Coordinates of C-alpha atoms and ligand atoms in Angstrom, one line a residue:
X24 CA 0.0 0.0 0.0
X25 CA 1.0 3.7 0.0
X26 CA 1.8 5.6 3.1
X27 CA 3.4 9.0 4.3
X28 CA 6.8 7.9 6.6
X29 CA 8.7 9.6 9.0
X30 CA 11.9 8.3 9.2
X31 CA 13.5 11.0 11.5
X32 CA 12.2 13.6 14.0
X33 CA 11.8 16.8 12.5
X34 CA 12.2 15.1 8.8
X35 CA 9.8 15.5 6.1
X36 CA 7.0 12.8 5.4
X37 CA 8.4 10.6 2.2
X38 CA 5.7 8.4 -0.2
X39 CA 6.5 4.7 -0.1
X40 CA 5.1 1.3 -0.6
X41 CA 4.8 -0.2 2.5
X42 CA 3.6 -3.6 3.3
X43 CA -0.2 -3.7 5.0
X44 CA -0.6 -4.7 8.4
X45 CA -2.9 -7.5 9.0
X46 CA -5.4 -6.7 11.8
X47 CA -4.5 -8.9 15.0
X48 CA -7.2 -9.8 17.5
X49 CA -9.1 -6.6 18.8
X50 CA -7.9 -4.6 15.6
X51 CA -10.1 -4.2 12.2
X52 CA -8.3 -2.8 9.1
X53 CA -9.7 0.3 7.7
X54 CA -9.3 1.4 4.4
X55 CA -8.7 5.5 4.7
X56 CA -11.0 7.5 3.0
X57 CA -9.8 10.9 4.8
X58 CA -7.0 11.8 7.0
X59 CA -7.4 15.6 8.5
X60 CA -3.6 17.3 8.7
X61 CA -3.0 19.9 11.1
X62 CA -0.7 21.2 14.0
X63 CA -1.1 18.1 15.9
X64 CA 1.0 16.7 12.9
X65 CA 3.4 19.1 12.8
X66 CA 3.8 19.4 16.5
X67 CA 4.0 14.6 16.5
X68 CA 6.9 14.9 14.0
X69 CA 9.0 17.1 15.6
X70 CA 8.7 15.3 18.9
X71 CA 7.0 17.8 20.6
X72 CA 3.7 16.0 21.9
X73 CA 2.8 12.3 20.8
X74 CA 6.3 11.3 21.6
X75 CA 7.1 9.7 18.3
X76 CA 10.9 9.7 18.7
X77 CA 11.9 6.0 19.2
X78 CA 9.4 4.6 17.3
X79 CA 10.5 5.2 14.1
X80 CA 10.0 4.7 11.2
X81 CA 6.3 5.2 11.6
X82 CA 3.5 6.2 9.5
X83 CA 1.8 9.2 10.9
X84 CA -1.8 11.0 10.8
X85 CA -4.3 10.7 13.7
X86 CA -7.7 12.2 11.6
X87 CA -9.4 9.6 10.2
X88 CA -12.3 8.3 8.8
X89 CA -12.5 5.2 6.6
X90 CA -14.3 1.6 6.3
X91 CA -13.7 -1.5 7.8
X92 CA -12.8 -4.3 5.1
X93 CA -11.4 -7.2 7.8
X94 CA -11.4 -7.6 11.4
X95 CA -8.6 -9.2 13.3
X96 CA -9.5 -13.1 14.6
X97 CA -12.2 -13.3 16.5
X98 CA -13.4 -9.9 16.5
X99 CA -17.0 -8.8 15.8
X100 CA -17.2 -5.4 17.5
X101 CA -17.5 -4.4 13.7
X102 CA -18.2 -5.3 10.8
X103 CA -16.6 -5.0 6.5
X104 CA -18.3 -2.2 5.2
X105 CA -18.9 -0.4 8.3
X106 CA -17.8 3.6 7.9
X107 CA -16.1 4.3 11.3
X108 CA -13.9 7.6 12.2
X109 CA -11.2 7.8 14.9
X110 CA -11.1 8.3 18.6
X111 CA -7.0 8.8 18.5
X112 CA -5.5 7.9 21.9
X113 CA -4.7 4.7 22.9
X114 CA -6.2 3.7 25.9
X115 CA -6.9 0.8 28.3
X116 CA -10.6 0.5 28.4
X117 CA -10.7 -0.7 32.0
X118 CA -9.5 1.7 34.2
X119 CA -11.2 4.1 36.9
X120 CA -10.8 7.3 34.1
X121 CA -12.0 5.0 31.4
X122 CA -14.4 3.6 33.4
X123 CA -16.3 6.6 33.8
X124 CA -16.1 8.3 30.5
X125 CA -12.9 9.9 30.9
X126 CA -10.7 8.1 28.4
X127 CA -8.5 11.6 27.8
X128 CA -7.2 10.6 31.3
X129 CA -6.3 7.3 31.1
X130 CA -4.6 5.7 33.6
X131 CA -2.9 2.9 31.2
X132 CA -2.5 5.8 28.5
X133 CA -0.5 4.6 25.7
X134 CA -0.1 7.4 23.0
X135 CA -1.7 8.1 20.1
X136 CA -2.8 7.0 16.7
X137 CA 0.3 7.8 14.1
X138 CA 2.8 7.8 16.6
X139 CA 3.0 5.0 19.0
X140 CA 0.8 3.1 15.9
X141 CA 0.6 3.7 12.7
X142 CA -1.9 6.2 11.7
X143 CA -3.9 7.3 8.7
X144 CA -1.6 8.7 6.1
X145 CA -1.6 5.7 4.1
X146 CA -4.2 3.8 1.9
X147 CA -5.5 1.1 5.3
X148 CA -4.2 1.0 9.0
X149 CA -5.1 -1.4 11.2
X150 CA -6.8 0.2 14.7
X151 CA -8.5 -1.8 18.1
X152 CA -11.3 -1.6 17.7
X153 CA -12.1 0.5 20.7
X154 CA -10.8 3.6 19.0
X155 CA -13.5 2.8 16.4
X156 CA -16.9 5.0 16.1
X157 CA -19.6 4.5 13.7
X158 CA -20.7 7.4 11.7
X159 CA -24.3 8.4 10.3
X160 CA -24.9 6.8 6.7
X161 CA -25.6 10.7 5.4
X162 CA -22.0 12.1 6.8
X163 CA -19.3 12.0 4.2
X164 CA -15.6 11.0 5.2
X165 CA -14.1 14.4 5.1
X166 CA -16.5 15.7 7.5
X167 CA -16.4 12.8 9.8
X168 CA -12.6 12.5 10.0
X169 CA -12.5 16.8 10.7
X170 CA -15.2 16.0 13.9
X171 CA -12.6 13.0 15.3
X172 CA -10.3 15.8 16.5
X173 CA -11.4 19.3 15.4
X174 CA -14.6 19.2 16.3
X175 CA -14.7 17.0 19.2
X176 CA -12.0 19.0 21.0
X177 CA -14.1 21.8 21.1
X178 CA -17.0 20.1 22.7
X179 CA -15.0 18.5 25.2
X180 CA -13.0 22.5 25.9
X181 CA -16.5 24.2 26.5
X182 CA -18.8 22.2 27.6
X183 CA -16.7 20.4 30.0
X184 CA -13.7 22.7 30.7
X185 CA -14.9 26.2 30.3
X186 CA -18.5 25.4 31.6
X187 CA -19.6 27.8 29.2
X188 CA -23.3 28.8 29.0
X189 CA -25.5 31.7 27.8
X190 CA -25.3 34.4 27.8
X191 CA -21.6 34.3 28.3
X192 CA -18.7 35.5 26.6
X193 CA -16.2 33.9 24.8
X194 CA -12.9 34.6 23.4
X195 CA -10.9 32.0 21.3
X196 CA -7.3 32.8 21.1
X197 CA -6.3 31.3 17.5
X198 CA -9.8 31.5 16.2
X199 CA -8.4 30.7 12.5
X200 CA -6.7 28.0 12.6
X201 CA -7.9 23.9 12.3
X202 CA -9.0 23.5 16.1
X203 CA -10.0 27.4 16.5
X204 CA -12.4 27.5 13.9
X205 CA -14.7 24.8 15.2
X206 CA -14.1 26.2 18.5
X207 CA -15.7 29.4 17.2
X208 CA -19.2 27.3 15.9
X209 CA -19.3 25.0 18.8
X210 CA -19.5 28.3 21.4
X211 CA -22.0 29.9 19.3
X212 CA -24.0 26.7 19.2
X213 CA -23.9 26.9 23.0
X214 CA -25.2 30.3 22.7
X215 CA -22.5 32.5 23.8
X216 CA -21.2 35.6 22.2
X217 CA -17.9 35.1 20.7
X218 CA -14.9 37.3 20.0
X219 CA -12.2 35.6 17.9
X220 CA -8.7 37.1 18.3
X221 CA -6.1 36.1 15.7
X222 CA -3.2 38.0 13.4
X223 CA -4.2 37.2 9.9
X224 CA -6.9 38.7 8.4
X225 CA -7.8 36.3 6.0
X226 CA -8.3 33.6 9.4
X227 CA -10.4 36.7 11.1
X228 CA -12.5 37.0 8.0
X229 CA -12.9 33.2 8.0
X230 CA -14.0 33.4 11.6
X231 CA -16.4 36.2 11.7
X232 CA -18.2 33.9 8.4
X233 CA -18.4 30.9 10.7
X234 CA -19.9 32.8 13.4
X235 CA -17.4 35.2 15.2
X236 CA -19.8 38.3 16.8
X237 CA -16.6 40.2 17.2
X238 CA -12.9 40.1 15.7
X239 CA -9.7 41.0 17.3
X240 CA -6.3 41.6 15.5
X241 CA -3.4 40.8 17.9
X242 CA -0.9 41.9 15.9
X243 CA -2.3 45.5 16.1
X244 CA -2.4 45.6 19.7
X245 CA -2.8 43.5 22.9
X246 CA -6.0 42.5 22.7
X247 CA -7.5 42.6 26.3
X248 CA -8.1 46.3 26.0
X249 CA -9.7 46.1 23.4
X250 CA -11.6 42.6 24.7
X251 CA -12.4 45.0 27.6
X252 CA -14.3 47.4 25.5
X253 CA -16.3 44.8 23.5
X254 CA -17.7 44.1 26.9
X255 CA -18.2 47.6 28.6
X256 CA -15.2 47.2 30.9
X257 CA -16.1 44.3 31.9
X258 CA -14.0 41.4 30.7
X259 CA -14.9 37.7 29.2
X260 CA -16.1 35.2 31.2
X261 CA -13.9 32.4 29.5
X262 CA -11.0 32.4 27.5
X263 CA -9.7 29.5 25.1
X264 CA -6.2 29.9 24.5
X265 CA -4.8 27.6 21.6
X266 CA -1.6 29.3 20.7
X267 CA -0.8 30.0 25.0
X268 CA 2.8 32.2 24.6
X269 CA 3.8 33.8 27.4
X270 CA 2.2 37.1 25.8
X271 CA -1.2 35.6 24.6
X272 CA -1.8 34.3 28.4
X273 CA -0.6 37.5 29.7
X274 CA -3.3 39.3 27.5
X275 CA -6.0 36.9 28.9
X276 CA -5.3 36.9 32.0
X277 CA -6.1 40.8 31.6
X278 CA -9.3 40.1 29.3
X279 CA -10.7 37.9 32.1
X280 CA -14.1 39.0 34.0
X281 CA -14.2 37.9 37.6
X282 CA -15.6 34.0 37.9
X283 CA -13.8 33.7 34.4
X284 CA -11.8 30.6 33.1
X285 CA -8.7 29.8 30.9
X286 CA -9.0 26.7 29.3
X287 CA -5.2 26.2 28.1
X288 CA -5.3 23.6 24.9
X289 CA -2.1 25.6 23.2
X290 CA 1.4 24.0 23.1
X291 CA 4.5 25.6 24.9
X292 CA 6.8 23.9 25.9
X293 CA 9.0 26.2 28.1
X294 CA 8.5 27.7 31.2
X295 CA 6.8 30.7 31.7
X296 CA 6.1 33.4 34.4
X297 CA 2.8 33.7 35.4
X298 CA 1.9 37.7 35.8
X299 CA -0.1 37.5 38.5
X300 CA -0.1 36.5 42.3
X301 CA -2.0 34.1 43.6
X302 CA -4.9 36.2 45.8
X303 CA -5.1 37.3 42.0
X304 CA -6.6 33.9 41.4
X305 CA -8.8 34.1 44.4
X306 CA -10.1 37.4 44.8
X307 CA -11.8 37.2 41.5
X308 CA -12.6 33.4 41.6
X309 CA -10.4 32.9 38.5
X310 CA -9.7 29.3 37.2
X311 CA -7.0 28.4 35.3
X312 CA -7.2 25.4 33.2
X313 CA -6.2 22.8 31.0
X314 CA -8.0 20.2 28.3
X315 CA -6.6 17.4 26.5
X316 CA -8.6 15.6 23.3
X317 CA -11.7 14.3 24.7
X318 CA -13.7 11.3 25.2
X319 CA -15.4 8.4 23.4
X320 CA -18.6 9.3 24.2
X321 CA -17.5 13.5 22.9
X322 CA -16.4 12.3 19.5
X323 CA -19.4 10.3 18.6
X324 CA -21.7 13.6 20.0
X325 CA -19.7 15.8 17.9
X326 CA -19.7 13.8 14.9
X327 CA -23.7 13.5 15.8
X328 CA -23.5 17.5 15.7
X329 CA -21.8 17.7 12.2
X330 CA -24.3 15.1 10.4
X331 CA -27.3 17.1 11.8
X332 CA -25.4 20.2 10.1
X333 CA -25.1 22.4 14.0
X334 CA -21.2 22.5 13.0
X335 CA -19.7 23.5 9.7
X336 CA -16.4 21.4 9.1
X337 CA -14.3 23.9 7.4
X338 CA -11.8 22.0 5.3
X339 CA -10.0 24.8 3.2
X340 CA -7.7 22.2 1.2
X341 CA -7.7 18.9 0.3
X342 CA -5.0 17.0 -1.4
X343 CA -4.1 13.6 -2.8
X344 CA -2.0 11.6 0.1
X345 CA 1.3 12.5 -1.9
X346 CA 0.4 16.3 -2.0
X347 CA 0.6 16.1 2.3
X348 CA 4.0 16.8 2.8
X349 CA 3.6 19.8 1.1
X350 CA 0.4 21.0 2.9
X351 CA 2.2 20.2 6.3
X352 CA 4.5 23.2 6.0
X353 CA 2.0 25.5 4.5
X354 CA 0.5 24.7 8.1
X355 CA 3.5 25.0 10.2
X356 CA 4.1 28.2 8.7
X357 CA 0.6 28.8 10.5
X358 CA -0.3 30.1 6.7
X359 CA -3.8 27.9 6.4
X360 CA -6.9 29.0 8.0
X361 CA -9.3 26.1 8.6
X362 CA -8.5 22.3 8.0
X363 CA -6.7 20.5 5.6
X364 CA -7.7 16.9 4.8
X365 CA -5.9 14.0 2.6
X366 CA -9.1 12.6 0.3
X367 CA -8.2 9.2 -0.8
X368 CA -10.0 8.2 -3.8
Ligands
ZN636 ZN1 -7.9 3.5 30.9

């Protein structure tokens, strides 16, 4: 079969004929239809989340819808011809996380789909079947591999982290890009007021279409003052921070209303110095907060909230499997708003 390998960290993706993995018991193989590619990717190939170093060479990609066409022996979970997309971290099933619908936290955690396995860049992988969800006959593959991560993280950063509800406000730092976009439909579907802050204008335009109330240009200024003035003095009452630099946290920590939450889903890897003391945090009941994926039960609801049309995938390039490597640094150069997606004919 074809696939996208990794042979080094940091190294460029190179198009090979591989052999196929036969499904062992607890696995099905799924032919890909669509494999989404976005920061995650660049962020798993140069080692800095996934932890992919060591286990190469490896196949990567962790978006992915596809159809079953053979299960491993004596596996009926699913069956051929069933269309499935992809809850990407390996987990245990059993454990007292897992056991209460909390995969993300997985005591027995084991990685991730296209790093510590192989993922979807390539014509079939073979997956347990526990990562696999079924998808609604009317949902095509494009759409239903975007929900596995970039719609599904949203849900889980809102509804369960941020505790958002109407009629609050919310401000998505990183609004353009794969994960911020969604984030910007799912908190309107929850029927907040959003304000999207980002430094391209063409990923602000793209935002206010999907639903942004309000649009704020980083690069023009810090944005909490003018955050502050969208809300008569006031502040936001929760912040999602995806790009989380020491300067983009500093900014919402001063855009915060009291009783307001950071939910940090961003990747940095150093240290930073938090600007504030900590009667800061308790004086005005601030929480500060992480989120990681989601869980089982989050993808299948946000897939659910794709097929029924509430979210929008916004897939602004898709490309023939060989065409990835390419797309890959268009997005590490943070150029592409929206998703990008592999279609596999
Ligand atoms: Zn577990």
């Amino acid at each position: 079969m074809k696939a996208m390998v990794l042979h080094e960290t940091g190294g460029t993706l190179t198009m090979e004929e591989t052999p196929m993995h036969q499904p062992r018991p607890g696995e099905a193989l799924v032919r890909v239809k669509a494999c989404g590619l976005g920061l995650t990717l660049v962020w798993n190939r140069n080692d800095r989340v996934g932890g992919i170093n060591g286990m190469l060479p490896r196949i990567v990609g962790h978006e992915i819808a596809g159809e079953v066409v053979e299960l491993g022996e004596g596996t009926s979970a699913f069956q051929p011809g069933d269309r499935v997309n992809v809850y990407f971290y390996l987990t245990c099933g059993d454990c007292r996380w897992c056991n209460v619908g909390r995969e993300d936290l997985c005591d027995n955690y084991a990685g991730v789909v296209g790093s510590q396995i192989n993922g979807g860049l390539a014509e079939y992988v073979s997956l347990p079947v526990r990562n696999l969800s079924h998808i609604p006959p009317n949902l095509d593959y494009v759409a239903a591999a975007v929900a596995a991560d970039a719609v599904a993280t949203p849900l889980h950063v809102l509804r369960e982290r941020a505790k958002v509800q109407p009629p609050e406000t919310v401000l998505v730092v990183g609004a353009g890009g794969g994960v911020g976009i969604h984030m910007v439909q799912m908190a309107k579907v929850m029927g907040t007021r959003v304000i999207a802050v980002d430094i391209s204008e063409e990923k602000l335009a793209l935002a206010k279409e999907m639903g942004a109330d309000e649009i704020i240009n980083s690069l023009d200024a810090p944005f909490e003052k003018e955050a502050r003035r969208l809300t008569g003095g006031r502040g936001v009452d929760a912040i999602v921070e995806l790009v989380g630099r020491p300067e983009t946290i500093e900014s919402s920590i001063l855009s915060l209303d009291k009783g307001g939450r950071i939910v940090y889903v961003g990747f940095y890897d150093d240290k930073i110095e938090v600007p504030f003391r900590p009667n800061y945090l308790m004086t005005r009941e601030i929480t500060f907060t992480g989120s990681r994926y989601c869980s089982r039960q989050e993808l299948a609801e946000a897939t659910e909230m794709v097929a029924r049309g509430q979210i929008k995938p916004v897939v602004t390039q898709t490309c023939e499997l060989e065409e990835s490597e390419e797309v890959l640094q268009s997005i590490q150069r943070m150029e592409m708003p929206g998703r990008a997606c592999v279609v596999f004919k």
